[in-house]
Amino acid sequence: MFVEFGKMADVFAIVVMTSLAGYMSSALEFEFNADFVEDSGAANRIVAGEYLRTISQELPAAVCFLHNDVNVAEATELLSDSIEKFELLSLALLNGNQDLGIVGAEARRKTIVKIENLITNWEPVRDAATAVLATPSDADAVAIVYASTKPMYDMTYQLLVHLEGEYANPAEILQSDIMLIETAGRMAAMTQIMAYDACRVWSGTGSEDLVADLERTMQTFQASMLALRNGLPQLGILAAPTPEIAGALDAISADWDVISGELNLVIAAEDVTVAVMEDLYHRLAEKLYKAEEISVLYQDYSKRVIN
């Protein structure tokens, strides 16, 4: 069941204000007086940064399910895709990629250093993940991936905040649109945080900290769904601005009761079957795809003509 929206709004407000702290002040220094938002690829860069943050959690979740022989086909596909996407997007942010709408190579030295540092730290994770693809029972490779989960999340998030600050010029993208993209992108990452935490706890390699993280993530995910669908005026978040976005948000919330029920079984240390875990992982993968679709819809919405 959904938790009361007022309580969810309070949780969401804390999360969003924390995430915006790194770039909001500089963005608000601009006065928007243009007739349109110039499409220079700013939104695409931010969405690419969001995807990297999501992949940092998608990869260890897939490794955990594959290593534990749960939903092997889907875990294999997601793991393979996450390796390929991380390579593609990190290089696109560095060098540009016209096909992805990322116009030109990154020009600012500080940003280049951050991207190059991320790529350097990614390489051993990529190698370990590739080893798990070849041999899912490789415990050493699995341990490397598990150990990377938080550091890679932190590193991709720091890069994302930097990109949001760098491209927060209202001549390129509005601050309110950055907030929408940020929220949708965070939802995508949270689907995989929940998958990873649940898998580790269920497989007997979790901890009290992972259980607490899972509970927090469930609460924040629900709050994010409600905020984007219904609006949260105190944070400047309007209700879904187009029928297509509204429909996508309705779709992402459609089976949340089922997912949260399965997650609560894991948290309660019930005797959760492999079949339940397979269903949970599949549903969270579907949520991942839908949240990424919503990020792209907000990306495209940010390029609208401003009247």
PDB file of N, CA, C and O in Angstrom, residues 37 47 122 126 139 154 158 183-184 212 219 249 270 286 296:
ATOM      1  N   VAL A  37      14.693  27.482 -25.315  1.00  0.00           N
ATOM      2  CA  VAL A  37      15.869  26.842 -24.760  1.00  0.00           C
ATOM      3  C   VAL A  37      16.695  26.286 -25.910  1.00  0.00           C
ATOM      4  O   VAL A  37      16.217  25.483 -26.700  1.00  0.00           O
ATOM      5  N   VAL A  47      21.466  13.534 -18.761  1.00  0.00           N
ATOM      6  CA  VAL A  47      20.839  12.213 -18.780  1.00  0.00           C
ATOM      7  C   VAL A  47      21.908  11.120 -18.893  1.00  0.00           C
ATOM      8  O   VAL A  47      21.799  10.066 -18.248  1.00  0.00           O
ATOM      9  N   TRP A 122      36.658   2.654 -13.241  1.00  0.00           N
ATOM     10  CA  TRP A 122      35.709   1.710 -13.829  1.00  0.00           C
ATOM     11  C   TRP A 122      36.397   0.472 -14.384  1.00  0.00           C
ATOM     12  O   TRP A 122      35.840  -0.629 -14.337  1.00  0.00           O
ATOM     13  N   ARG A 126      34.886  -3.258 -14.603  1.00  0.00           N
ATOM     14  CA  ARG A 126      34.523  -3.847 -15.909  1.00  0.00           C
ATOM     15  C   ARG A 126      35.169  -5.217 -16.080  1.00  0.00           C
ATOM     16  O   ARG A 126      34.509  -6.174 -16.506  1.00  0.00           O
ATOM     17  N   ALA A 139      34.093 -16.237  -7.320  1.00  0.00           N
ATOM     18  CA  ALA A 139      33.845 -15.490  -6.082  1.00  0.00           C
ATOM     19  C   ALA A 139      34.751 -14.270  -5.951  1.00  0.00           C
ATOM     20  O   ALA A 139      34.333 -13.241  -5.403  1.00  0.00           O
ATOM     21  N   ASP A 154      29.057   6.760  -5.666  1.00  0.00           N
ATOM     22  CA  ASP A 154      29.491   8.082  -5.216  1.00  0.00           C
ATOM     23  C   ASP A 154      30.219   8.830  -6.328  1.00  0.00           C
ATOM     24  O   ASP A 154      29.998  10.031  -6.536  1.00  0.00           O
ATOM     25  N   GLN A 158      28.911  12.243  -8.063  1.00  0.00           N
ATOM     26  CA  GLN A 158      29.711  13.475  -8.036  1.00  0.00           C
ATOM     27  C   GLN A 158      29.900  14.041  -9.432  1.00  0.00           C
ATOM     28  O   GLN A 158      29.834  15.263  -9.641  1.00  0.00           O
ATOM     29  N   THR A 183      15.285  13.666 -10.692  1.00  0.00           N
ATOM     30  CA  THR A 183      14.374  12.803  -9.930  1.00  0.00           C
ATOM     31  C   THR A 183      14.082  11.509 -10.676  1.00  0.00           C
ATOM     32  O   THR A 183      14.111  10.418 -10.096  1.00  0.00           O
ATOM     33  N   ALA A 184      13.808  11.619 -11.977  1.00  0.00           N
ATOM     34  CA  ALA A 184      13.554  10.419 -12.776  1.00  0.00           C
ATOM     35  C   ALA A 184      14.796   9.534 -12.842  1.00  0.00           C
ATOM     36  O   ALA A 184      14.705   8.303 -12.743  1.00  0.00           O
ATOM     37  N   ALA A 212      18.642  -1.699   6.113  1.00  0.00           N
ATOM     38  CA  ALA A 212      18.223  -0.315   6.358  1.00  0.00           C
ATOM     39  C   ALA A 212      18.250   0.497   5.066  1.00  0.00           C
ATOM     40  O   ALA A 212      17.361   1.317   4.815  1.00  0.00           O
ATOM     41  N   GLN A 219      11.203   3.689   0.437  1.00  0.00           N
ATOM     42  CA  GLN A 219      10.431   4.868   0.831  1.00  0.00           C
ATOM     43  C   GLN A 219      10.676   6.037  -0.124  1.00  0.00           C
ATOM     44  O   GLN A 219       9.741   6.724  -0.561  1.00  0.00           O
ATOM     45  N   LEU A 249       4.493   7.454 -15.910  1.00  0.00           N
ATOM     46  CA  LEU A 249       4.543   7.437 -14.443  1.00  0.00           C
ATOM     47  C   LEU A 249       3.472   6.510 -13.869  1.00  0.00           C
ATOM     48  O   LEU A 249       3.710   5.825 -12.869  1.00  0.00           O
ATOM     49  N   GLU A 270      11.721 -13.790   5.627  1.00  0.00           N
ATOM     50  CA  GLU A 270      10.815 -14.909   5.363  1.00  0.00           C
ATOM     51  C   GLU A 270      11.509 -15.917   4.434  1.00  0.00           C
ATOM     52  O   GLU A 270      12.556 -15.639   3.840  1.00  0.00           O
ATOM     53  N   GLU A 286      11.986  -4.146 -15.276  1.00  0.00           N
ATOM     54  CA  GLU A 286      10.971  -3.404 -16.029  1.00  0.00           C
ATOM     55  C   GLU A 286      10.850  -1.970 -15.519  1.00  0.00           C
ATOM     56  O   GLU A 286      10.678  -1.023 -16.299  1.00  0.00           O
ATOM     57  N   VAL A 296      14.276  10.197 -20.471  1.00  0.00           N
ATOM     58  CA  VAL A 296      14.379  10.676 -21.850  1.00  0.00           C
ATOM     59  C   VAL A 296      13.194  11.578 -22.194  1.00  0.00           C
ATOM     60  O   VAL A 296      13.349  12.602 -22.882  1.00  0.00           O
TER      61      VAL A 296
END
